[in-house]
Coordinates of C-alpha atoms in Angstrom, one line a residue:
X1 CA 119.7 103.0 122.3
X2 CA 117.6 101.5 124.7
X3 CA 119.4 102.8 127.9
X4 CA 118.3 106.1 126.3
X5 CA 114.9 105.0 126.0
X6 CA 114.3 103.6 129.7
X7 CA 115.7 106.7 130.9
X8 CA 114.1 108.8 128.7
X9 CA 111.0 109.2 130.8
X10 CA 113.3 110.6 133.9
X11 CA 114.6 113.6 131.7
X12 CA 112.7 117.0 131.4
X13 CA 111.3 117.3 128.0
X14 CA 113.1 120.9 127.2
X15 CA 116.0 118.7 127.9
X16 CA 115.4 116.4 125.5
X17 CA 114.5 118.9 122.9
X18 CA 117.9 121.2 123.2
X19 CA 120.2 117.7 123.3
X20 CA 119.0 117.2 119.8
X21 CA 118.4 120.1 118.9
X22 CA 122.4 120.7 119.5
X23 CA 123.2 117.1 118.2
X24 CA 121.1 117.7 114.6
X25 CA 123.2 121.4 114.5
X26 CA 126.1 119.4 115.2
X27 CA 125.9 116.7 112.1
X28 CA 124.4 118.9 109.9
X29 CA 127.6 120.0 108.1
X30 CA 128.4 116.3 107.7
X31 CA 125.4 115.0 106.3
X32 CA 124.6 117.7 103.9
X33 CA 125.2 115.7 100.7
X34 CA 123.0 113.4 101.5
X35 CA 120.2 115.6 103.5
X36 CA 117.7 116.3 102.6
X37 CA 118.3 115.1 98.8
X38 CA 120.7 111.9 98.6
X39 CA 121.0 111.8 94.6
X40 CA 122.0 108.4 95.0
X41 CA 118.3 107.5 95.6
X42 CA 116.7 108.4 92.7
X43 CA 117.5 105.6 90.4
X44 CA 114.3 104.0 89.5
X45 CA 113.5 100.5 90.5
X46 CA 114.5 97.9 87.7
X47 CA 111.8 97.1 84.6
X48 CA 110.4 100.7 85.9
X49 CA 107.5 101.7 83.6
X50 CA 105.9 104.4 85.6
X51 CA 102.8 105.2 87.9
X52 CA 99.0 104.6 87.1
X53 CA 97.9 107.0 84.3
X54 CA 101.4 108.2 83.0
X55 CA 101.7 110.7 86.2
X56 CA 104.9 112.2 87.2
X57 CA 105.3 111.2 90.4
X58 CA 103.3 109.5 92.9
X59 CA 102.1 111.6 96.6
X60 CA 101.3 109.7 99.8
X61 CA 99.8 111.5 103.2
X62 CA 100.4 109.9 106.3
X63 CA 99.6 111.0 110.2
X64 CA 101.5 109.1 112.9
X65 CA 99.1 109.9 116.2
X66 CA 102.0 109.9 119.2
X67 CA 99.5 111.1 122.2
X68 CA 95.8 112.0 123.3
X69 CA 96.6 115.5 122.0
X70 CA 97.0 114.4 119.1
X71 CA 94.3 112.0 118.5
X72 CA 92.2 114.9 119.5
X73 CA 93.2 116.8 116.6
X74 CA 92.3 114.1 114.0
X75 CA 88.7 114.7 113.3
X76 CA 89.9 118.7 112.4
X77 CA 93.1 117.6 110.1
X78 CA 91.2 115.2 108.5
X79 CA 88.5 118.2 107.8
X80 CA 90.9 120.4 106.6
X81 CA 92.4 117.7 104.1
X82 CA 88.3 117.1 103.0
X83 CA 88.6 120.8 102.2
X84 CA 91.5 120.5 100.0
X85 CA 90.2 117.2 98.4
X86 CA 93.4 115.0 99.9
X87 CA 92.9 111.8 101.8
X88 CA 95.5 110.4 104.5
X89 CA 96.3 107.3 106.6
X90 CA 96.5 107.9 110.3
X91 CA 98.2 105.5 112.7
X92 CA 97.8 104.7 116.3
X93 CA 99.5 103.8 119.0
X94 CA 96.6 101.5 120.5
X95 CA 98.2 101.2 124.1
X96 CA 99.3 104.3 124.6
X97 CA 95.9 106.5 125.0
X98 CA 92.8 105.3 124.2
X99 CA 91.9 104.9 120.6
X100 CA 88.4 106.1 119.8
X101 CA 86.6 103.6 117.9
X102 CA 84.1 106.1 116.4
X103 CA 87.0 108.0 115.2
X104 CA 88.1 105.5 113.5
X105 CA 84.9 104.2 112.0
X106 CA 84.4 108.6 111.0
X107 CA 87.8 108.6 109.2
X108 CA 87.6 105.6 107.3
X109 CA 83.8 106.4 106.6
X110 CA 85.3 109.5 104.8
X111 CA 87.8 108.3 102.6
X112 CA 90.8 107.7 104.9
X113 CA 92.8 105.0 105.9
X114 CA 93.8 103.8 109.7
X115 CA 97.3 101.8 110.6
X116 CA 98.9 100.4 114.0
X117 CA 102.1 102.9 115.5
X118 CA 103.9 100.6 117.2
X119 CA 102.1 98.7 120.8
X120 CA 103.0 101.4 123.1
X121 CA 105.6 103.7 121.7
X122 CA 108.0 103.3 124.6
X123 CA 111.3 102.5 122.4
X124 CA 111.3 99.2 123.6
X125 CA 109.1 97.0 120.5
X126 CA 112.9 95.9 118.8
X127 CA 114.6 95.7 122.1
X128 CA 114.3 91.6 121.8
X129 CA 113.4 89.1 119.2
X130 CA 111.3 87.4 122.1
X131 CA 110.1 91.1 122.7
X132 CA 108.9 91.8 119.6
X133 CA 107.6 88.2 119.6
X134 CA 105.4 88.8 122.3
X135 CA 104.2 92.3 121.3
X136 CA 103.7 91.4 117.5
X137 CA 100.6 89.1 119.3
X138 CA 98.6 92.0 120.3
X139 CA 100.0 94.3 117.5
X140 CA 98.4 91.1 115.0
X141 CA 95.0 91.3 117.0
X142 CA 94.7 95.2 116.0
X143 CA 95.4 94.9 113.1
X144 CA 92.6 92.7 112.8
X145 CA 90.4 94.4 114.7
X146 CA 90.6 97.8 113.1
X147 CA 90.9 96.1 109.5
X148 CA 94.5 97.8 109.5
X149 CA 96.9 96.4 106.4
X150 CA 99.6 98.9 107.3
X151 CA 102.0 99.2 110.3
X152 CA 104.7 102.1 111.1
X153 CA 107.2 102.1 114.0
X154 CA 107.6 104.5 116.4
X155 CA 111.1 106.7 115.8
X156 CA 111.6 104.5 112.7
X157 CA 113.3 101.7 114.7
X158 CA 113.4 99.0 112.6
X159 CA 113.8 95.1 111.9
X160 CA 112.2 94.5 108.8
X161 CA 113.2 90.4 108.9
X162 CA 110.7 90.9 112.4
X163 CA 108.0 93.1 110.6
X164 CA 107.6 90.3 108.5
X165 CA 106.0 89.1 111.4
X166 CA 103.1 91.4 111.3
X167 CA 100.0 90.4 109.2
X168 CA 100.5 93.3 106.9
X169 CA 100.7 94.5 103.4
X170 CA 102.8 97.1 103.8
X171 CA 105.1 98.7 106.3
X172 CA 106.4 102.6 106.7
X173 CA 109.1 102.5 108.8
X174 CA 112.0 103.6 106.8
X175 CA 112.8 107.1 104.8
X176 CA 115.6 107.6 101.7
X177 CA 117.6 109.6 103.9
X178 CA 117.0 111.1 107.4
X179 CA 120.6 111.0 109.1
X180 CA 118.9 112.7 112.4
X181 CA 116.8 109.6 113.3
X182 CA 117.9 107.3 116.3
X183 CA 118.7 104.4 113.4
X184 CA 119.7 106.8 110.8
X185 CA 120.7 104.7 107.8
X186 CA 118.5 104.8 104.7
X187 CA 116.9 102.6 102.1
X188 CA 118.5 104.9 99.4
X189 CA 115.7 105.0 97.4
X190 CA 112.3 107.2 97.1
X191 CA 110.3 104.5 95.5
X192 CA 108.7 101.5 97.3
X193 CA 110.4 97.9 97.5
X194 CA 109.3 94.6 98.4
X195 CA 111.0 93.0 101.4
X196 CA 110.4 89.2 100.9
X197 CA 110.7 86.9 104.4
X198 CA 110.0 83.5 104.7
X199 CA 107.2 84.4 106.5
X200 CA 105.7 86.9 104.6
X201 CA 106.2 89.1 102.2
X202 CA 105.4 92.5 102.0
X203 CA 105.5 96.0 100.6
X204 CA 108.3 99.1 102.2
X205 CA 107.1 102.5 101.8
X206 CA 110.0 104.6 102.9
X207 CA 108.9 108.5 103.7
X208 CA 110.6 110.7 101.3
X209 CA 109.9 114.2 102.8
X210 CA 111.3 115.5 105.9
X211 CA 109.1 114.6 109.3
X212 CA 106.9 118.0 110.7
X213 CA 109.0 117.4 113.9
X214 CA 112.3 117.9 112.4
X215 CA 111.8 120.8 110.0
X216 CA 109.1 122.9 112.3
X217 CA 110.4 121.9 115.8
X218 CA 113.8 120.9 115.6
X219 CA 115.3 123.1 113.1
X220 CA 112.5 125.7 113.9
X221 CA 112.1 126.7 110.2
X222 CA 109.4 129.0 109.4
X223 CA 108.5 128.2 106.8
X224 CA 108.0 124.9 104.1
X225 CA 110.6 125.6 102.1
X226 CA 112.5 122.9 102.7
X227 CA 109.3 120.5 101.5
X228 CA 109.3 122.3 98.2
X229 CA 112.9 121.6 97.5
X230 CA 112.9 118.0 98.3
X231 CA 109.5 117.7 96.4
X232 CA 110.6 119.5 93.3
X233 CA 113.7 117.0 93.5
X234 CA 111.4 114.1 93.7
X235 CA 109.0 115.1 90.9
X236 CA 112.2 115.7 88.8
X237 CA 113.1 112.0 89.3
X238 CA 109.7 110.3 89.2
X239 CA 109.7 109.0 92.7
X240 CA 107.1 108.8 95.6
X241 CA 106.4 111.5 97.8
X242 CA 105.3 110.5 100.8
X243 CA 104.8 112.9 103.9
X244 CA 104.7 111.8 107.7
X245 CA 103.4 114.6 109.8
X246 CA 101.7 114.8 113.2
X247 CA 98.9 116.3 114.3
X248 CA 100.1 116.3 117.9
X249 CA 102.8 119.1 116.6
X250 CA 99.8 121.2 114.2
X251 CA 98.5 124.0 116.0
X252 CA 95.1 124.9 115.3
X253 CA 94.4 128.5 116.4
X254 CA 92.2 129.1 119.6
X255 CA 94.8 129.9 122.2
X256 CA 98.6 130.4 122.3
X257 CA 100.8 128.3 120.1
X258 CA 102.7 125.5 122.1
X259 CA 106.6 125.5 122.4
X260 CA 106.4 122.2 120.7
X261 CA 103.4 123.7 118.0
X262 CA 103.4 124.8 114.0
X263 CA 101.1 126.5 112.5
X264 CA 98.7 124.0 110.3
X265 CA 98.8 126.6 107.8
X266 CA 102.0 125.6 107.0
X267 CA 100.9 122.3 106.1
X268 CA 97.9 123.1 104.0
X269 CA 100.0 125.5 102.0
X270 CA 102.4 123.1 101.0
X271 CA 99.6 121.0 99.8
X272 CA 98.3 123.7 98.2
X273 CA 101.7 124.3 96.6
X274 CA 100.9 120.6 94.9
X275 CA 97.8 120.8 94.0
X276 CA 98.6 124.8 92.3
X277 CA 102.0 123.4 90.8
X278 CA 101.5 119.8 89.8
X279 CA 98.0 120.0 89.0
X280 CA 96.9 116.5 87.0
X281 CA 101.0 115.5 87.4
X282 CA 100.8 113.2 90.3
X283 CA 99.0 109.9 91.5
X284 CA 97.4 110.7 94.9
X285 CA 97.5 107.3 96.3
X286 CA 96.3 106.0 100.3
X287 CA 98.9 103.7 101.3
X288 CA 97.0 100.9 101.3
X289 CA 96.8 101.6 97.2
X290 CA 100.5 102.2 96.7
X291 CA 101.1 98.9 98.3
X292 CA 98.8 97.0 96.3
X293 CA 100.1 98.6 93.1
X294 CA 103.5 97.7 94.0
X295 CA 102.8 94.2 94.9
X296 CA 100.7 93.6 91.4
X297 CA 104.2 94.9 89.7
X298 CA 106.3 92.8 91.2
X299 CA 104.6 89.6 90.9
X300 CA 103.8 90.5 87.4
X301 CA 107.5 90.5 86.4
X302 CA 108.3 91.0 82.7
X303 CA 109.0 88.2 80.5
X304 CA 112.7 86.8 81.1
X305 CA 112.8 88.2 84.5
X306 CA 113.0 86.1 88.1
X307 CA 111.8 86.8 91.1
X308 CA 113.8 86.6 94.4
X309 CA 112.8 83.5 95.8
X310 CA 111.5 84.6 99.5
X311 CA 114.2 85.3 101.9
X312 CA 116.4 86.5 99.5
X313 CA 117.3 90.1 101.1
X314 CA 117.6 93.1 98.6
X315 CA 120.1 95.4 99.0
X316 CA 117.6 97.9 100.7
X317 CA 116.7 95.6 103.2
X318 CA 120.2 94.8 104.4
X319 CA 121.1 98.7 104.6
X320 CA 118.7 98.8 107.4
X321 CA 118.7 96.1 109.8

């Protein structure tokens, strides 16, 4: 894996895109019990009593910002969620392109919430524990300085013993399922879980719908389908929803659509579909929220229970180190 990323730079990007573009059409048939619904991961958490308010299921936005472009498009998906009455998370890469502070100060201002994307998002944060070491310094420091309390990785690499590194409350840098990832095994699960180090503790919020990337540009669907199957799925089952979706891919109108470019429409219907179908069903939570919640519920344990004493490793944690 990292071989691939230090030579990733040296290969054209069309490249890139047709190698996995073949490689996903290639597992595909392989993976389809378990993509994009694993049935296994619906089982509800243990002493489950529900969301806030008796709602159905719970739904979580999130934007991970890869490149200028994208960071340029913020301040126009965050006004087009405004319109629809939604509010996001949106995480940076801060050494990558330069973050605008006054961005951030807008977003946050209106309602949203802002996270670290990885240091630099060059695939090599988890390529040494003294790596990660040294970036999880700086990575600390923006957190701070942005008032951040969530982190993601970039391409879902993972460590989540390391992450416990981070002063966080929560981390995003797993999914249920999503075979077509560079460390494709899944928590199992579309509900939150604790991961409890010895340094810190702290809440996992997998993404339970399939990445913009992989429906729109990799299997070039045309349309969000796919969403409303898995959603349906997950509202059946009580789970979280949570979305990650970039604005670097959302095409805005004004010019021709870029080969690597949806329609934002597509997104804003979906949540439409939501708001239309589930009306008053769901708990619309910022991450920031869902991780709180979870962390009340599980040091608020019913009476009899124990709590893993920290670092004791749940199952989840162990499918994905």
């Amino acid at each position: 894996m990292q071989f691939y990323y230090r030579l990733k730079p040296l290969i054209p990007r069309s490249l890139q895109l047709a190698v996995r573009r073949r490689r996903i059409q290639a597992l595909m048939p392989k993976v389809s019990s378990v993509w994009p619904i694993d049935p296994c991961s619906a089982k509800p958490p243990p002493q489950w009593s529900g969301w806030p308010d008796g709602k159905r299921f719970a739904l979580v936005l999130t934007h991970d910002v890869e490149l200028q472009g994208g960071h340029d498009k913020c301040d126009r998906l965050a006004a087009l969620e405004l319109s629809l009455g939604v509010r996001s998370s949106f995480n940076f890469v801060p050494e990558r392109y330069t973050v605008c502070a006054a961005l951030r100060q807008r977003l946050v201002a209106q309602g949203f919430e802002v996270g670290v994307h990885g240091l630099k998002h060059d695939g090599r944060l988890f390529e040494s524990e003294a790596t990660f070491n040294e970036c999880a310094v700086r990575i600390n420091q923006y957190l701070r300085d942005w008032n951040a309390v969530g982190f993601r990785a970039p391409s879902m690499l993972r460590n989540l013993e390391w992450i416990s590194r981070l002063e966080i409350e929560y981390d995003a840098s797993t999914f249920d399922t999503d075979p077509f990832e560079p460390q494709p095994t899944g928590v199992g699960t579309i509900f939150p879980f604790m991961v409890r180090e010895r340094v810190r503790s702290y809440v996992e919020l997998p993404y339970t719908l399939a990445q913009d990337f992989t429906v729109f540009i990799m299997l070039q669907h045309k349309d969000w389908s796919l969403w409303r199957q898995k959603l349906d799925w997950i509202v059946e089952h009580g789970g979280m929803a949570l979305m990650c979706v970039h604005p670097d891919y959302m095409h805005f109108g004004g010019g021709q659509r870029g080969s690597e470019e949806y329609s934002v429409h597509l997104y804003a219907e979906f949540l439409s579909y939501v708001q239309s179908r589930y009306r008053g069903e769901y708990w619309a939570a910022l991450p920031r929220d869902m991780a709180q919640f979870w962390r009340e519920r599980a040091d608020k344990p019913p009476q009899g229970a124990t709590t893993p004493p920290r670092g004791t490793l749940h199952w989840h944690q162990r499918a994905v180190r």
